[in-house]
Short mmCIF file of C-alpha atoms in Angstrom, two decimals:
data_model
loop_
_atom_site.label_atom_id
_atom_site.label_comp_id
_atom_site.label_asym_id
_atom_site.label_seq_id
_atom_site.Cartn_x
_atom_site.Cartn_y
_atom_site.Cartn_z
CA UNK A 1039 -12.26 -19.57 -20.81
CA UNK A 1040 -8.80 -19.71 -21.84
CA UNK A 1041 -7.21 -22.26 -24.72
CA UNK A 1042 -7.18 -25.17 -21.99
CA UNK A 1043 -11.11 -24.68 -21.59
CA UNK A 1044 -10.50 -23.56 -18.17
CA UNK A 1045 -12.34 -20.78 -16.34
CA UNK A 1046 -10.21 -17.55 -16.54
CA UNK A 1047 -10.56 -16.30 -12.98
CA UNK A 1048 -9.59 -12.48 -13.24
CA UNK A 1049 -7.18 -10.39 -10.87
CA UNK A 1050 -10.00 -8.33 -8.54
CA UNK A 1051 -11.79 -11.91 -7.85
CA UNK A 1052 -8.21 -13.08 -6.37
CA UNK A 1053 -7.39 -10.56 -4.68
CA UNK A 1054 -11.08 -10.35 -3.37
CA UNK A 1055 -10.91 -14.03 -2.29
CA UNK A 1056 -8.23 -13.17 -0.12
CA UNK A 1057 -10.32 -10.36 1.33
CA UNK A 1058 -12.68 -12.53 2.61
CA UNK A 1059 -9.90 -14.68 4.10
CA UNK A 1060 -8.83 -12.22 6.12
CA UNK A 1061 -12.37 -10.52 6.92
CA UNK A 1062 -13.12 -14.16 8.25
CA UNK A 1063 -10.53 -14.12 10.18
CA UNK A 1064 -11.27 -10.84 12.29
CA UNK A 1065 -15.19 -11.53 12.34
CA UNK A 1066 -13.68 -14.92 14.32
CA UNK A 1067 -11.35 -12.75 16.25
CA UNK A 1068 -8.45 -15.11 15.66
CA UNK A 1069 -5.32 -14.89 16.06
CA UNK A 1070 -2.85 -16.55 13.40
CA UNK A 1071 -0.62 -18.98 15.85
CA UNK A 1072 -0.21 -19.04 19.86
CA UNK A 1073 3.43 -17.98 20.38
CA UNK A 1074 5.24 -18.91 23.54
CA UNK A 1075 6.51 -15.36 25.49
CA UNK A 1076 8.51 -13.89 22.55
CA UNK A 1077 12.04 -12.83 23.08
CA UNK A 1078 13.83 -9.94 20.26
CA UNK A 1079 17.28 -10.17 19.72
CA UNK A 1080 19.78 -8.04 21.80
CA UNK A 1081 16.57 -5.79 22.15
CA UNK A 1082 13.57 -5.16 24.59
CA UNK A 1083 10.19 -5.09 23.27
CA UNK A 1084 9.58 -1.57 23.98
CA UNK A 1085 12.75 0.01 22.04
CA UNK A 1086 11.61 -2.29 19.46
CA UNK A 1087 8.83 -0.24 19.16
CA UNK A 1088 9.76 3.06 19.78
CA UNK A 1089 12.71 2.45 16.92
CA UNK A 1090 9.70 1.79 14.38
CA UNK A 1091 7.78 4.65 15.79
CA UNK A 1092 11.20 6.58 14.83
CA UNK A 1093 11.54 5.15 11.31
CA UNK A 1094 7.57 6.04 10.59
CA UNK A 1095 8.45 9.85 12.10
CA UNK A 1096 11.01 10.01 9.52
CA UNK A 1097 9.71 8.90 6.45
CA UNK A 1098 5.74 9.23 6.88
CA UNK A 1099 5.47 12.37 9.09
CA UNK A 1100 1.74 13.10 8.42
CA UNK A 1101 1.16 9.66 9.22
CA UNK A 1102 2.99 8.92 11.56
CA UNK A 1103 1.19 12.10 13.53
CA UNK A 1104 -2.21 10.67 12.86
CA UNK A 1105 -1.22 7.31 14.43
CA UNK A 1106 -0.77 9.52 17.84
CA UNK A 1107 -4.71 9.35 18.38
CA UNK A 1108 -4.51 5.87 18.44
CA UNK A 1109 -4.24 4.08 21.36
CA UNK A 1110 -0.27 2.81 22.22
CA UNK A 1111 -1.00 -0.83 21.31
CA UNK A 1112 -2.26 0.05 17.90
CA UNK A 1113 -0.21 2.75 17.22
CA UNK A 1114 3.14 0.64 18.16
CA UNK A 1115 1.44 -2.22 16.01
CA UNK A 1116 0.48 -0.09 12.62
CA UNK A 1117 4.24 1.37 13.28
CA UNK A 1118 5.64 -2.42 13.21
CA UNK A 1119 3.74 -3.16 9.66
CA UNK A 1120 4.88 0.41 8.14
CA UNK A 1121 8.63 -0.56 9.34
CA UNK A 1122 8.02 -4.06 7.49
CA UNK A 1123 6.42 -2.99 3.95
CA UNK A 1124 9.29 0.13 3.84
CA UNK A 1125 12.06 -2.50 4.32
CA UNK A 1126 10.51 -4.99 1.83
CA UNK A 1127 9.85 -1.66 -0.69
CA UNK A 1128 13.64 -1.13 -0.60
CA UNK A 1129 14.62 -4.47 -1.47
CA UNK A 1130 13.83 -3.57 -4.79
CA UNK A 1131 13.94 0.10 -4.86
CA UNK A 1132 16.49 0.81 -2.40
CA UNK A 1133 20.21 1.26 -2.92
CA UNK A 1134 21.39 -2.10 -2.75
CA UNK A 1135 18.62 -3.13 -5.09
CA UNK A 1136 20.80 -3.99 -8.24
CA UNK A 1137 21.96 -6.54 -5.95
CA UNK A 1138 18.63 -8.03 -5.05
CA UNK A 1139 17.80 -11.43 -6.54
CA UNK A 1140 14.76 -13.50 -6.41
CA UNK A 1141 16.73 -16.00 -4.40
CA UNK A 1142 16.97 -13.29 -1.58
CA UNK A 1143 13.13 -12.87 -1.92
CA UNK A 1144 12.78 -16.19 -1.04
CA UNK A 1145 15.02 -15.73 2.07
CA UNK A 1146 13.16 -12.52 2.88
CA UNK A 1147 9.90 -14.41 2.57
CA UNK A 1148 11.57 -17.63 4.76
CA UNK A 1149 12.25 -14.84 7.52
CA UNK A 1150 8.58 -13.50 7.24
CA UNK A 1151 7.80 -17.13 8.30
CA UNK A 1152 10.01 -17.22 11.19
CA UNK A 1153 8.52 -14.14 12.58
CA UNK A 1154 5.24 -14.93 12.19
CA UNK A 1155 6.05 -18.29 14.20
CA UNK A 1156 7.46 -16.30 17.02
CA UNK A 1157 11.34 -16.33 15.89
CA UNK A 1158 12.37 -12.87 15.32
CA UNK A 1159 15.97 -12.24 13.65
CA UNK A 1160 16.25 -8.33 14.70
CA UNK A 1161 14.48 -5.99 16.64
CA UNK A 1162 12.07 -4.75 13.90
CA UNK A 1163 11.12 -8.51 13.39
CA UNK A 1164 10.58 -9.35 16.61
CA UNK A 1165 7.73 -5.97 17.10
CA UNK A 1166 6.28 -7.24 14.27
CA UNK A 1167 5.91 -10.80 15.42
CA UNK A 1168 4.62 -9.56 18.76
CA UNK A 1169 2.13 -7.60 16.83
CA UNK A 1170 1.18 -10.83 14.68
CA UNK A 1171 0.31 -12.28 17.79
CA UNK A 1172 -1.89 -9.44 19.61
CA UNK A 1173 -3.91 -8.63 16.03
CA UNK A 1174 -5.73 -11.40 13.76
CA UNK A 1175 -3.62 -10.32 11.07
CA UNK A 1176 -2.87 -13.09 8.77
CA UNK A 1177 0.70 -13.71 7.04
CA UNK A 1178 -0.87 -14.02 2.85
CA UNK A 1179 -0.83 -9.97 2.26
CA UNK A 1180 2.98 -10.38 3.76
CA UNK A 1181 3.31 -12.84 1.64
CA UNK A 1182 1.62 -11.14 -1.49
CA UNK A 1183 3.48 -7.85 -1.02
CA UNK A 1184 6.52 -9.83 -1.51
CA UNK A 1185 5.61 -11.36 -4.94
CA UNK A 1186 4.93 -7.18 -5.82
CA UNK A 1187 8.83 -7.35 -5.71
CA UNK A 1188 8.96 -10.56 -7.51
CA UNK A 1189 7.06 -8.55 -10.53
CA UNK A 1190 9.56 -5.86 -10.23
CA UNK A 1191 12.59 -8.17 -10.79
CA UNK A 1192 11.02 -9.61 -13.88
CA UNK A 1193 8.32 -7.32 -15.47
CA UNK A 1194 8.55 -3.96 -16.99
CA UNK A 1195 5.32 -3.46 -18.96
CA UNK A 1196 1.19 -4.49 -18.47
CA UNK A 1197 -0.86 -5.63 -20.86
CA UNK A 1198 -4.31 -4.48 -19.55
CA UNK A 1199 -5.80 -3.54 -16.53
CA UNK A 1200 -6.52 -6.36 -14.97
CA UNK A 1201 -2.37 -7.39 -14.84
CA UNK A 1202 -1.93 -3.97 -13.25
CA UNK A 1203 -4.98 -3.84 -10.78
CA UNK A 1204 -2.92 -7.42 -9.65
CA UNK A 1205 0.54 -5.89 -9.41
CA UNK A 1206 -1.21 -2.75 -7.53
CA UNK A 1207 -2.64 -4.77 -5.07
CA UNK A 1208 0.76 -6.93 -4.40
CA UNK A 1209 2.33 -3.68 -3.26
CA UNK A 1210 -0.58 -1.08 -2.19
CA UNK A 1211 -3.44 -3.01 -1.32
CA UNK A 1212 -1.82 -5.20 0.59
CA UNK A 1213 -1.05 -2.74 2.96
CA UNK A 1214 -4.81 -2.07 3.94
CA UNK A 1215 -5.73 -5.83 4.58
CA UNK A 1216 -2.49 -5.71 6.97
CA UNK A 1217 -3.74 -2.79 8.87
CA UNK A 1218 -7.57 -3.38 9.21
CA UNK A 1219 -7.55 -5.92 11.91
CA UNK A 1220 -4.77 -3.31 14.11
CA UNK A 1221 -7.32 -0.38 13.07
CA UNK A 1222 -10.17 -1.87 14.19
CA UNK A 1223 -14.28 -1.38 13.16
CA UNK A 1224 -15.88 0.78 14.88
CA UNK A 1225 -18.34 -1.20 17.26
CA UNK A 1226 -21.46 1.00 15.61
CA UNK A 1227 -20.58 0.23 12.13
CA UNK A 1228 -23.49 -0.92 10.16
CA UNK A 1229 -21.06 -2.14 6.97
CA UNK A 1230 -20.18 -5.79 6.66
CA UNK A 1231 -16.35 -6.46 7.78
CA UNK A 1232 -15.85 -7.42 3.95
CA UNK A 1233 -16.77 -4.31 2.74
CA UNK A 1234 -14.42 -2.53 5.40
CA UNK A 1235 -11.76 -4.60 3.93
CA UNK A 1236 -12.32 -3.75 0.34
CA UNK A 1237 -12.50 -0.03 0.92
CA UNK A 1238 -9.27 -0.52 2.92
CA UNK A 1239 -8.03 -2.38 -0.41
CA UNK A 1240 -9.85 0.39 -2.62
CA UNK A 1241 -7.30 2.79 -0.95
CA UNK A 1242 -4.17 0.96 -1.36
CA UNK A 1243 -4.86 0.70 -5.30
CA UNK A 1244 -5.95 4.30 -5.34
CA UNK A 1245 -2.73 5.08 -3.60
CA UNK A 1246 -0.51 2.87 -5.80
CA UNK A 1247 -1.96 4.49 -9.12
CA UNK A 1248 -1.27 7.95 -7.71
CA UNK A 1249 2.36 6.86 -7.51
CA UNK A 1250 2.45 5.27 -11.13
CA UNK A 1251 0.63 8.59 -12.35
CA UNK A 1252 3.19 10.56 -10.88
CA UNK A 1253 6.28 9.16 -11.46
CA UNK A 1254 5.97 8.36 -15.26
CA UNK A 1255 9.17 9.76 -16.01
CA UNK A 1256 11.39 8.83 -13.54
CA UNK A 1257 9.73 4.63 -14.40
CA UNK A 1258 10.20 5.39 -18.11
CA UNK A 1259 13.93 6.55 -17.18
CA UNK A 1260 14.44 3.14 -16.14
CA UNK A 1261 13.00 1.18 -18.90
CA UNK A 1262 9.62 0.70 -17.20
CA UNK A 1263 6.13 1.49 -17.86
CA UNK A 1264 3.35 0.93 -15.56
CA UNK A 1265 0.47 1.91 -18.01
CA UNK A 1266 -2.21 -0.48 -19.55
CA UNK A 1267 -0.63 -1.73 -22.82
CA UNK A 1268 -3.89 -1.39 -24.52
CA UNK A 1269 -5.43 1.31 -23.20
CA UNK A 1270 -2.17 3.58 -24.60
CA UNK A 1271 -2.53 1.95 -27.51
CA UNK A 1272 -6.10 2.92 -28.03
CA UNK A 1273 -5.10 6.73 -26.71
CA UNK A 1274 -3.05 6.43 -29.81
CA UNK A 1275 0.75 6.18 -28.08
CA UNK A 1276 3.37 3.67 -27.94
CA UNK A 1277 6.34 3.33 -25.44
CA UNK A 1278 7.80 5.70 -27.80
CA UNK A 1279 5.78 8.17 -26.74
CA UNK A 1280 6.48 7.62 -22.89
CA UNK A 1281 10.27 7.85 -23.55
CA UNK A 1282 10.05 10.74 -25.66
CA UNK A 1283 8.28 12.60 -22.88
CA UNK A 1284 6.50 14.76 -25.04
CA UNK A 1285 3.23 16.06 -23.62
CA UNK A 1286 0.84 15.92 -26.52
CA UNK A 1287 -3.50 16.43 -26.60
CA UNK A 1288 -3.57 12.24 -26.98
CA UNK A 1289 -1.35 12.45 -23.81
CA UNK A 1290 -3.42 14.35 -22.25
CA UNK A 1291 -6.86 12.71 -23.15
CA UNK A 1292 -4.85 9.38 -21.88
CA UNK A 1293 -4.39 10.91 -18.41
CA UNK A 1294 -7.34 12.16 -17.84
CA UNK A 1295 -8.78 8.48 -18.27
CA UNK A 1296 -6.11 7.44 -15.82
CA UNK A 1297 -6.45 10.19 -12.93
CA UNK A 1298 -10.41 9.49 -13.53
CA UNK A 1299 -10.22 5.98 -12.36
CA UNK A 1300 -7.53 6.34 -9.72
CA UNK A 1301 -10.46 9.22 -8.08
CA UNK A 1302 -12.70 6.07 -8.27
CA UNK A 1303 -10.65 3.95 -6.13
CA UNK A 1304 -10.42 6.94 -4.11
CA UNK A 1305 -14.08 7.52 -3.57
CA UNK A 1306 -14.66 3.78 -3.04
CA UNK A 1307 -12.03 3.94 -0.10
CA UNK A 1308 -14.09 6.92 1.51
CA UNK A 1309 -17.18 4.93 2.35
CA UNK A 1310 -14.54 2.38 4.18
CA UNK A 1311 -12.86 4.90 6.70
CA UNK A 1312 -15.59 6.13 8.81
CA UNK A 1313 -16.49 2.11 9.58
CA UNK A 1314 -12.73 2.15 11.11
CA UNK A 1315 -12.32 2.89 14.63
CA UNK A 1316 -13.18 6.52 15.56
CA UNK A 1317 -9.20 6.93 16.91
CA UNK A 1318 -7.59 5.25 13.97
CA UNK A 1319 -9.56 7.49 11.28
CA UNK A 1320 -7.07 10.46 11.05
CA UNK A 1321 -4.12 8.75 9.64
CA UNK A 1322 -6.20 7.06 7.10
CA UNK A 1323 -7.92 10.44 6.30
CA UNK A 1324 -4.45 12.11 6.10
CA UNK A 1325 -3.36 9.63 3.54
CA UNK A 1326 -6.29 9.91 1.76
CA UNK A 1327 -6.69 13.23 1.41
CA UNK A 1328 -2.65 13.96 0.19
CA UNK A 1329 -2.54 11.20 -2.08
CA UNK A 1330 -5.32 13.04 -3.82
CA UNK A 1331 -4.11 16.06 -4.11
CA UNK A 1332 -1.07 14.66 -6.36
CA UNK A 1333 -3.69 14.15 -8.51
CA UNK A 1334 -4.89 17.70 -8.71
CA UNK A 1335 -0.93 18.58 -9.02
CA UNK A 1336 -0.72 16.65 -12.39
CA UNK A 1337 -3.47 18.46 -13.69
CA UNK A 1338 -2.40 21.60 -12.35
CA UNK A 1339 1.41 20.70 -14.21
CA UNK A 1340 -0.73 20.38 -17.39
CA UNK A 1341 -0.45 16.66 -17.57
CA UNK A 1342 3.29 16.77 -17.40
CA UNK A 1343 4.81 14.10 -15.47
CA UNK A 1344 7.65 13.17 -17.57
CA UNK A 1345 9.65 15.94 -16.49
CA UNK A 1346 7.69 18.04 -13.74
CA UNK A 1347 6.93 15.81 -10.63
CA UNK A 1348 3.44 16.29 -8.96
CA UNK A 1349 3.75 17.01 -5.01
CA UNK A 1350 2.09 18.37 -2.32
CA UNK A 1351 3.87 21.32 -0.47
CA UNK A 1352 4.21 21.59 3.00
CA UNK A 1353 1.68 24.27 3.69
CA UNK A 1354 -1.47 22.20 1.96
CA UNK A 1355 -0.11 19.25 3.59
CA UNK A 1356 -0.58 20.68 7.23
CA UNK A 1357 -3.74 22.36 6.05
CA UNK A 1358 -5.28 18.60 5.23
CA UNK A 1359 -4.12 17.84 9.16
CA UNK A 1360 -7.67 19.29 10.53
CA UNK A 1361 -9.63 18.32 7.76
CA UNK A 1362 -8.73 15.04 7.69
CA UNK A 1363 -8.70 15.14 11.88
CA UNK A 1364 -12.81 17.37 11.45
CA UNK A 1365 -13.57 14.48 9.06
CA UNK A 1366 -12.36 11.35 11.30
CA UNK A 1367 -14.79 12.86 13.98
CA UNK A 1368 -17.86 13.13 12.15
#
């Protein structure tokens, strides 16, 4: 209870009661609104499409070659949400992003309306609002990956966990409950649909920790920290520490923690993909499996990400293609 005398409610039970919104809402099988025939801007549907097929082949090749399996409506549709969430990413990390205000948030978020209501302002928007309206994908993760670049206007630093598990879901997890109902169960899965949505959730936090891990240095060479406040305080380090860079044994001891947990997520997110749709599994595996391996790169650079930055090379990342293909059959 907080100083009011009301019940604190903590981050994962928010986040989790939105999970069961939007389990409910595929266990119904509904759609979000009945749009009249929708019509893209200066664009047919089709080259809408096969533009955000395009933009995914650029910038999330592995992925993007996993998606191939699926079949063309889901594929075109999981392209259409990867087009969205990269645009809304570069709001705030982009190049223009000095220039970003939370008053342009609010017209982004105005224009996330208007698609999902069947008015599409470019070609990108309108395959996403077609996609809205094939898939019982609901518009709050949208919504919620947009106040993730709220936080990024305003905050710089975490206080505990639970503020980070929050900010991790706004941009990461967000992505999972997007892509579920487009994915689809398998129609053999034994697992309830909330528990395919929380393992889809499990993977977006996993992911978005493997990101923080990594790119330390570059965050701290902006002024920001995405650590626990008090968990680097009892490691024994202050911001100091982060901006000095220095790779010391409390450092060390303090990642360890970190990459521990993120493997957590990780493993939670495993028991979720083999309840997805036998053709949708690879690109989910793919992802999986390369985010991890960042993990083993930090340890492998000694627990140095303040100046070294973890990656995956190109050779291990086209040897996880048939695992992660072997393991989406099985």
């Amino acid at each position: 209870a907080n100083a009011a005398g009301e019940i604190a409610v903590s981050s994962e039970q928010k986040v989790y009661d939105v999970v069961l919104k939007q389990a409910a809402l595929v266990k119904r099988q509904l759609r979000p609104l009945e749009k009249p025939d929708l019509v893209v801007p200066g664009t047919p549907l089709n080259e809408a499409y096969d533009r955000c097929g395009e933009v995914c082949a650029e910038y999330a090749k592995t992925f993007y070659l996993g998606t191939l399996l699926m079949t063309p409506e889901r594929r075109r549709a999981i392209w259409a949400i990867y087009v969205w969430c990269r645009r809304t990413d570069e709001l705030v990390d982009g190049p223009n992003a000095s220039h970003i205000t939370p008053t342009a948030l609010d017209r982004w978020q105005a224009r996330l309306e208007d698609l999902f209501a069947g008015r599409p302002y470019d070609m990108f928007d309108g395959a996403l609002s077609d996609t809205v309206s094939r898939f019982p994908v609901d518009i709050q993760p949208f919504k919620d990956m947009i106040e993730g670049m709220r936080m990024d206007l305003v905050k710089s630093r975490y206080k505990n966990f639970d503020e980070l598990y929050l900010y991790c879901y706004y941009v990461a997890g967000t992505v999972g409950l997007m892509s579920v109902p487009v994915m689809g169960i398998a129609p053999d899965s034994q697992s309830t649909t909330e528990s395919v949505y929380d393992a889809a959730l499990a993977l977006g936090i996993a992911n978005q920790l493997t990101n923080i891990l990594r790119d330390v240095g570059e965050d701290a060479s902006r002024g920001r920290i995405y650590l626990p406040q008090d968990e680097l305080a009892q490691a024994g380090l202050t911001d100091e520490d982060i901006f000095a860079g220095k790779v010391t044994d409390k450092w060390r001891s303090f990642m360890k923690s970190q990459i521990k947990r993120a493997r957590m997520f990780f493993q939670k997110a495993e028991k979720g993909v083999m309840e997805l749709d036998q053709a949708s599994r690879w690109p989910v595996w793919a992802s999986l499996l390369l985010y991890r391996q960042i993990l083993d790169a930090i340890e492998a650079n000694d627990y140095n990400n303040f100046t070294k930055r973890a990656y995956v090379g190109k050779a291990k990342k086209i040897m996880a293609l048939p695992v992660a293909y072997t393991k989406s059959l099985m």
